XYZ file of C-alpha atoms in Angstrom:
393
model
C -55.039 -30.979 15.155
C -52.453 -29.484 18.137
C -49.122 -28.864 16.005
C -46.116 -29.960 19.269
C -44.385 -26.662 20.186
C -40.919 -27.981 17.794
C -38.876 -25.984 20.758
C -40.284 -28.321 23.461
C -37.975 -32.265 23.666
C -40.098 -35.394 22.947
C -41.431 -36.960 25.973
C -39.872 -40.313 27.056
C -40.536 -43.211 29.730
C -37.538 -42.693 31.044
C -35.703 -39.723 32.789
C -32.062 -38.563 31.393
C -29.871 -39.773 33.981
C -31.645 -43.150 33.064
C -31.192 -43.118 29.558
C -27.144 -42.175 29.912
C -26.784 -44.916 32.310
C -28.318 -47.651 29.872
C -25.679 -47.051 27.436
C -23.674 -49.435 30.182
C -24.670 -52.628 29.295
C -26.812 -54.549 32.163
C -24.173 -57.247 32.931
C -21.319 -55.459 33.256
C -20.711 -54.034 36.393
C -22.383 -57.109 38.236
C -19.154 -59.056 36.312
C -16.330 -56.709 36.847
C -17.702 -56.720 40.403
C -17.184 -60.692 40.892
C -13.726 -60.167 39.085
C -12.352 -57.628 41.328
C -13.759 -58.915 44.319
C -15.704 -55.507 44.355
C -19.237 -57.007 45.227
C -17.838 -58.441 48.548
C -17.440 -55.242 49.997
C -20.084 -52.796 51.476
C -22.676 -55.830 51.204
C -26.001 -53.461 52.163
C -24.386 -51.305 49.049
C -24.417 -52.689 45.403
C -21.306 -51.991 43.093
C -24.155 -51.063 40.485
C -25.575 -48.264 42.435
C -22.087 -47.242 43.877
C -21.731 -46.645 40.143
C -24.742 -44.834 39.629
C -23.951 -42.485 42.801
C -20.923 -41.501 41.709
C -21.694 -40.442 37.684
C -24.476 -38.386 39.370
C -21.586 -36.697 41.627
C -20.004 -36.178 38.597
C -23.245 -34.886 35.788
C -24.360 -32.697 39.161
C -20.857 -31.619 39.922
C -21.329 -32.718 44.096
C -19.381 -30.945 45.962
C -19.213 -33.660 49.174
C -21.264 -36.651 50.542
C -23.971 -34.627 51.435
C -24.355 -33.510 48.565
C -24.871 -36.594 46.657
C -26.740 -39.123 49.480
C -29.132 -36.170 50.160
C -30.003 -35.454 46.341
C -30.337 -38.711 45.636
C -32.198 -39.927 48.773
C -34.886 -37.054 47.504
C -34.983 -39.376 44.673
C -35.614 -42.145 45.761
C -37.928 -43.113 43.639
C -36.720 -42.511 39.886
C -33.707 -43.569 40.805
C -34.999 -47.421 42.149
C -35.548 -47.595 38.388
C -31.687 -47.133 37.106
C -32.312 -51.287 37.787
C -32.675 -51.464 41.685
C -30.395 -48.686 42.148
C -30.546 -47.371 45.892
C -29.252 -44.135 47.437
C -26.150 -44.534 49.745
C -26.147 -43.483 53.078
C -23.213 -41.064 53.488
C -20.985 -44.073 55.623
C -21.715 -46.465 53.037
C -20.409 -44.371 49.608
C -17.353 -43.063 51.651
C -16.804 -46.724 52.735
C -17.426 -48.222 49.398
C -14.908 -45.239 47.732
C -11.888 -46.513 50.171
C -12.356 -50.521 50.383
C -13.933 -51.328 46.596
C -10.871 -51.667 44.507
C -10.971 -48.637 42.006
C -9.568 -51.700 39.681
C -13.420 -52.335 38.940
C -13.651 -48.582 37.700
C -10.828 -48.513 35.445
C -11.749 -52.075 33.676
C -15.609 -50.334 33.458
C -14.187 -47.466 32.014
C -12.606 -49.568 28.712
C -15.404 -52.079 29.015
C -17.645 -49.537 27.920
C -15.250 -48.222 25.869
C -15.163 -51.264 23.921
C -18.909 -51.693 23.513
C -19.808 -48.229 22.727
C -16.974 -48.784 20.005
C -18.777 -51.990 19.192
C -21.736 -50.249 18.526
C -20.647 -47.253 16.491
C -17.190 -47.571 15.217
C -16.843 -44.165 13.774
C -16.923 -43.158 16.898
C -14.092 -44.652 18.198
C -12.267 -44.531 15.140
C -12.532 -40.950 14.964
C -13.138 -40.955 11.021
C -15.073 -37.645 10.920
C -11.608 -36.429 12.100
C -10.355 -32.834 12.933
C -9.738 -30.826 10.415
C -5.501 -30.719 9.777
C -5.498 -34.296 10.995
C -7.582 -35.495 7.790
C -4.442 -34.772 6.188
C -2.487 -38.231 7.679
C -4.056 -41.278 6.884
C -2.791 -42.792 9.825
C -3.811 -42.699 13.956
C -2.444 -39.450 15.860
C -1.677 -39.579 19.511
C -1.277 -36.912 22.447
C 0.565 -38.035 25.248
C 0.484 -35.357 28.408
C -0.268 -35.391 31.965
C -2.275 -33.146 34.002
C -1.484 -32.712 37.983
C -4.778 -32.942 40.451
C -4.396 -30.882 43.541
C -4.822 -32.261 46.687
C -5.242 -31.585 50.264
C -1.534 -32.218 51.944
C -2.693 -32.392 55.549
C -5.186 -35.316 54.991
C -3.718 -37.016 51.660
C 0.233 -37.874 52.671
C -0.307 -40.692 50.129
C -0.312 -37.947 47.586
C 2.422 -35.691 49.223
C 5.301 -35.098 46.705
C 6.837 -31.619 48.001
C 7.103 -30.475 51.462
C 3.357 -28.656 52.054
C 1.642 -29.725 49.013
C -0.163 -32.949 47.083
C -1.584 -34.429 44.180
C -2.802 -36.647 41.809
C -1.123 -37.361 38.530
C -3.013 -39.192 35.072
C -0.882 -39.669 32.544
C -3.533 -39.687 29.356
C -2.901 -40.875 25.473
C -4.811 -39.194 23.307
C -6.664 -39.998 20.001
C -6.531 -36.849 18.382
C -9.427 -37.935 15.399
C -11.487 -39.416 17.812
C -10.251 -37.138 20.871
C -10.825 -40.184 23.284
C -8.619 -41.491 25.873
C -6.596 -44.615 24.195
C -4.327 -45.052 27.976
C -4.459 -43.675 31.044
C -2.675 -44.165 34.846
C -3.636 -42.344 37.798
C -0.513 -41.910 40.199
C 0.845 -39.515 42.227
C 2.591 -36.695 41.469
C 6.265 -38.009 42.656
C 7.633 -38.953 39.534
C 8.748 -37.243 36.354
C 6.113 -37.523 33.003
C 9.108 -39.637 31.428
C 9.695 -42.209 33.619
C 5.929 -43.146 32.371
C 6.453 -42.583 29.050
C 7.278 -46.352 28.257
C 3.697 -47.616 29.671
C 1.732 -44.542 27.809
C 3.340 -45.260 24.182
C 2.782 -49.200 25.472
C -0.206 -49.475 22.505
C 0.975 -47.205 19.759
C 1.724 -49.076 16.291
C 4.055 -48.770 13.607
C 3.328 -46.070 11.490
C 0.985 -44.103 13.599
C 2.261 -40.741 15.201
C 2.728 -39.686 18.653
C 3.129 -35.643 20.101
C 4.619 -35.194 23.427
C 6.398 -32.241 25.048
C 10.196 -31.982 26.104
C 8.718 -33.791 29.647
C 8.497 -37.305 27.876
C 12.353 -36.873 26.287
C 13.967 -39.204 26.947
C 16.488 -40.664 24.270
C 16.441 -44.353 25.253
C 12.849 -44.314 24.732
C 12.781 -42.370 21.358
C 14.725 -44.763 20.264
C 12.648 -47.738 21.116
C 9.989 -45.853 19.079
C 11.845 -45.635 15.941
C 12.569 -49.547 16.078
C 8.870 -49.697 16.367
C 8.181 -47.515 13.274
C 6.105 -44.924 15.457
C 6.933 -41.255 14.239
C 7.405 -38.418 17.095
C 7.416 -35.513 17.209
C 8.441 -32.839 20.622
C 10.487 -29.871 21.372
C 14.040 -29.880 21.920
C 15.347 -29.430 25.618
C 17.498 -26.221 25.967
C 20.374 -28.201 26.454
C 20.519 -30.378 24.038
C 23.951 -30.925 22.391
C 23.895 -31.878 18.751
C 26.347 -31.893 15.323
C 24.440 -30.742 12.182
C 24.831 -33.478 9.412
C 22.801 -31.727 6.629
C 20.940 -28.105 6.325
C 17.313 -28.976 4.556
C 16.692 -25.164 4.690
C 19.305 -22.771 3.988
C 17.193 -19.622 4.675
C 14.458 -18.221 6.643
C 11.686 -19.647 4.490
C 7.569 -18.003 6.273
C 7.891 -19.539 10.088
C 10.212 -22.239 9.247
C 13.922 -20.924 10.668
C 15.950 -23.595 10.091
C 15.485 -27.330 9.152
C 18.499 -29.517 9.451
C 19.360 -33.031 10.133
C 21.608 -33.640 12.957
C 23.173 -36.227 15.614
C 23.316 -36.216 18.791
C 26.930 -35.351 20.579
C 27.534 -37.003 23.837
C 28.957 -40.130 23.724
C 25.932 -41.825 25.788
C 23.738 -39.804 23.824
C 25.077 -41.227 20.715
C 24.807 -44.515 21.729
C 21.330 -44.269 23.317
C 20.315 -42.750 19.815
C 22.486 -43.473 17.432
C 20.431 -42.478 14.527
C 19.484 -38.510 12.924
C 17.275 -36.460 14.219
C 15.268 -33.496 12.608
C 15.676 -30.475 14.189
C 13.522 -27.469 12.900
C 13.490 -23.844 14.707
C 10.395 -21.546 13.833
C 8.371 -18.927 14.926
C 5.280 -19.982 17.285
C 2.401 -17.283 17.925
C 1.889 -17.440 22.101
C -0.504 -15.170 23.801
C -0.275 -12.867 20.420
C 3.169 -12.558 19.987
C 5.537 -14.409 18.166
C 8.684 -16.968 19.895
C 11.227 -18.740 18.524
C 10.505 -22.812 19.644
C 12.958 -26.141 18.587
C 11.214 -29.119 17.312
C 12.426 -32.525 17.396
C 11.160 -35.751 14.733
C 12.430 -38.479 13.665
C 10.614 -38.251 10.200
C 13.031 -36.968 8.115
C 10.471 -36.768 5.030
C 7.699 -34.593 5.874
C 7.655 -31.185 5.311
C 8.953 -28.936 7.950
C 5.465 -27.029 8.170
C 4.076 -30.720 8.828
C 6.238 -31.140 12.049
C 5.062 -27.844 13.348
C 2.059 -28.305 13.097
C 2.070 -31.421 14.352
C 3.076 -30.027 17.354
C 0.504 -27.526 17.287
C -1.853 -30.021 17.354
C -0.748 -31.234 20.857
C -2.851 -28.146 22.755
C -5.760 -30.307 22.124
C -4.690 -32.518 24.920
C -5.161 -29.068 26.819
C -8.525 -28.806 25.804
C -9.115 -32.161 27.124
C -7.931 -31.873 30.456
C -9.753 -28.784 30.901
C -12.841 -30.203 30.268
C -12.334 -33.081 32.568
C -10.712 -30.928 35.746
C -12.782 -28.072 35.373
C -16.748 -29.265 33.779
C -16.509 -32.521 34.983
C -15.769 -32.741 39.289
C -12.378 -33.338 39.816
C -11.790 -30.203 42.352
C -13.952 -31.911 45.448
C -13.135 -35.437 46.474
C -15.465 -37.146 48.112
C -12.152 -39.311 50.350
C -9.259 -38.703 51.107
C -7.847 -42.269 50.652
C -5.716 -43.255 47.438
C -8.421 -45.588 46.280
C -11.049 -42.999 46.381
C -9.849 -40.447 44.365
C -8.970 -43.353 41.091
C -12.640 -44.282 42.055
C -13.363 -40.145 41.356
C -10.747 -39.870 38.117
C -11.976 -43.151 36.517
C -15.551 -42.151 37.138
C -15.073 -38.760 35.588
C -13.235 -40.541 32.424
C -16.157 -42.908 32.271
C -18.785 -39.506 32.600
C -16.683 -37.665 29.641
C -16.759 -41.044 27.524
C -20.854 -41.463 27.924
C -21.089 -37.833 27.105
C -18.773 -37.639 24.061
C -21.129 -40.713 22.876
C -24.380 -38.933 23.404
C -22.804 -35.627 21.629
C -21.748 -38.253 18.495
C -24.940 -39.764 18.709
C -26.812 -36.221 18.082
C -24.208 -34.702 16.180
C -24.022 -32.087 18.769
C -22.248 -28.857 17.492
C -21.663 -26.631 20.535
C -19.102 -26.695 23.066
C -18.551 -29.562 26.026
C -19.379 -27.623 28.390
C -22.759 -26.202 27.334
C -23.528 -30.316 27.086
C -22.830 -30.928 30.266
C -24.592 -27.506 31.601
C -27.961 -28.657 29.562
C -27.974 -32.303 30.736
C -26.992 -31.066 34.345
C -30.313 -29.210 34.360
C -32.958 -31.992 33.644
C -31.389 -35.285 35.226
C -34.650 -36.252 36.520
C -36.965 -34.813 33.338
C -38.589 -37.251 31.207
C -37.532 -36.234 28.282
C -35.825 -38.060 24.423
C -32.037 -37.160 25.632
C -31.256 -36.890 21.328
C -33.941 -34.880 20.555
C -33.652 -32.741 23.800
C -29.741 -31.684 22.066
C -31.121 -31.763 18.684
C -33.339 -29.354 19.663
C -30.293 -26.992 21.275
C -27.298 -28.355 19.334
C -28.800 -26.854 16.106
């Protein structure tokens, strides 16, 4: 008897791209399509294999049109059996990416969401947990942004200084479960706290939210506290305060101070009328150490807690790195508004399929080598879990 070589995947019927795209349930995009109007647009095109086109852009990292009608016109073939899927003609996926509301790819995006969450709730729920998060028995959020650069001279929808454009997606974070919980795509023209209100939309009382000084903003701290959320940031340089009570008289490891204190102004104090914690320690950055003001309004926890709380925010970082720079969201594939949510939603929807495969075969090695391995053998008929069984271990 012919022992299989253990270092060689399981054969399938299926190819990989094939077996990530069935993790989208059949009648989904054919509904969301009807919904949004979608399906009456680009006729010769279906929404399902606009779909399919653009999470290939995004596993294959496409650089243009080309790029993705050529590779997937070579094809052909496995690809008519992603369910009828067809390869687009370059007018018709440019077409489709400007007139098919990118509505239908943000309600896909949390459709799936929903059902993969459906089907394995430790996965959305995030129990397994990161490791200093354990510690709070309660859901952790990272709110951030992350700015998309554009092309001025052919994206003025985008412009927001005088030669330059972009993108903006506001993201909340699950930090146990490090998926997307909320998310806009805008442009850059606004400040991160004039969205802050719609991002923390969601959170419940007694969960936790970690935002930079960006998202200050007083009236909506405040509307927080009445909700019972606890918050944590950094202090603005300017902020003008009266200290109530010290907490920590002396320099006590990292922690500088800890005191409990009220804001000043007169507007301030009647925005927030409440205490604040304010805590000053030391913060390694790029190996050395700097003095950094935090702002909570849990008055309880220990001052170590808070900071690193905070800490815990450059995992939203992490995130956005892995989306803008793994993930394709350098090269558009149009120029209009609608086209590049099409491209950010898609990319969201890529990262959540992936995440889910990686949970699903307890994959232990960085996001980016999973993408790299399943970027190689899209077409290969191989078992996807025991293809990163086999190099997860």
């Amino acid at each position: 008897m012919i022992e299989r070589n253990k270092n060689v995947p399981a054969g399938s019927k299926l190819n990989l791209l094939r077996q990530i795209c069935n993790f989208i349930p059949d009648f989904l995009v054919p509904k969301l399509a009807r919904e949004t109007g979608a399906e009456k647009k680009v006729r010769t095109f279906s929404a399902w294999s606009h779909v399919v086109s653009l999470l290939y852009a995004q596993l294959t990292h496409s650089i243009g049109l080309n790029d993705v009608c050529d590779a997937l016109s070579l094809h052909s073939g496995p690809l008519s059996s992603l369910r009828g899927a067809t390869p687009p003609s370059r007018n018709n996926l440019s077409n489709s990416n400007k007139v098919r509301p990118a509505e239908m790819a943000e309600k896909l995006f949390w459709a799936v969401f929903e059902h993969l969450g459906n089907l394995s709730p430790r996965f959305v729920s995030g129990k397994a947990g990161k490791r200093f998060a354990r510690k709070f028995k309660r859901t952790i959020h990272l709110v951030d942004s992350t700015t998309i650069p554009l092309i001025a001279s052919c994206m003025d929808w985008a412009r927001h200084r005088r030669r330059k454009a972009a993108a903006k997606c506001h993201v909340r974070l699950d930090l146990q479960s490090f998926l997307p919980r909320f998310a806009i795509v805008d442009t850059a023209r606004h400040a991160d706290a004039k969205r802050a209100r719609e991002v923390c939309a969601g959170i419940k009382a007694g969960e936790i939210v970690i935002f930079d000084k960006a998202y200050v903003d007083f009236d909506h701290l405040a509307d927080l506290t009445l909700r019972l959320v606890f918050w944590v940031t950094r202090a603005k340089d300017n902020l003008s305060y009266d200290p109530v009570k010290c907490l920590q008289k002396q320099p006590k490891g990292k922690i500088l101070r800890d005191e409990l204190i009220v804001l000043k102004s007169a507007n301030s104090q009647q925005t927030y009328p409440d205490q604040l914690r304010r805590i000053v320690a030391l913060v390694e950055v790029d190996g050395r150490e700097v003095e950094m003001v935090f702002l909570s309004n849990n008055l309880e926890w220990s001052a170590e807690s808070i900071v690193e709380l905070y800490r815990c925010r450059w995992e939203i970082e992490v995130f956005f790195k892995q989306i803008k720079q793994t993930l394709q969201l350098a090269d558009f594939l149009g120029t209009s508004a609608n086209a590049v949510r099409w491209q950010v939603w898609t990319a969201l929807l890529t990262y959540l399929l992936l995440r889910y495969v990686s949970f699903l075969s307890h994959w232990s090695h960085s996001f980016s080598r999973l993408f790299t391995l399943i970027r190689t053998c899209l077409w290969k008929k191989w078992d996807l879990l025991s293809l990163l069984k086999i190099y997860g271990t």
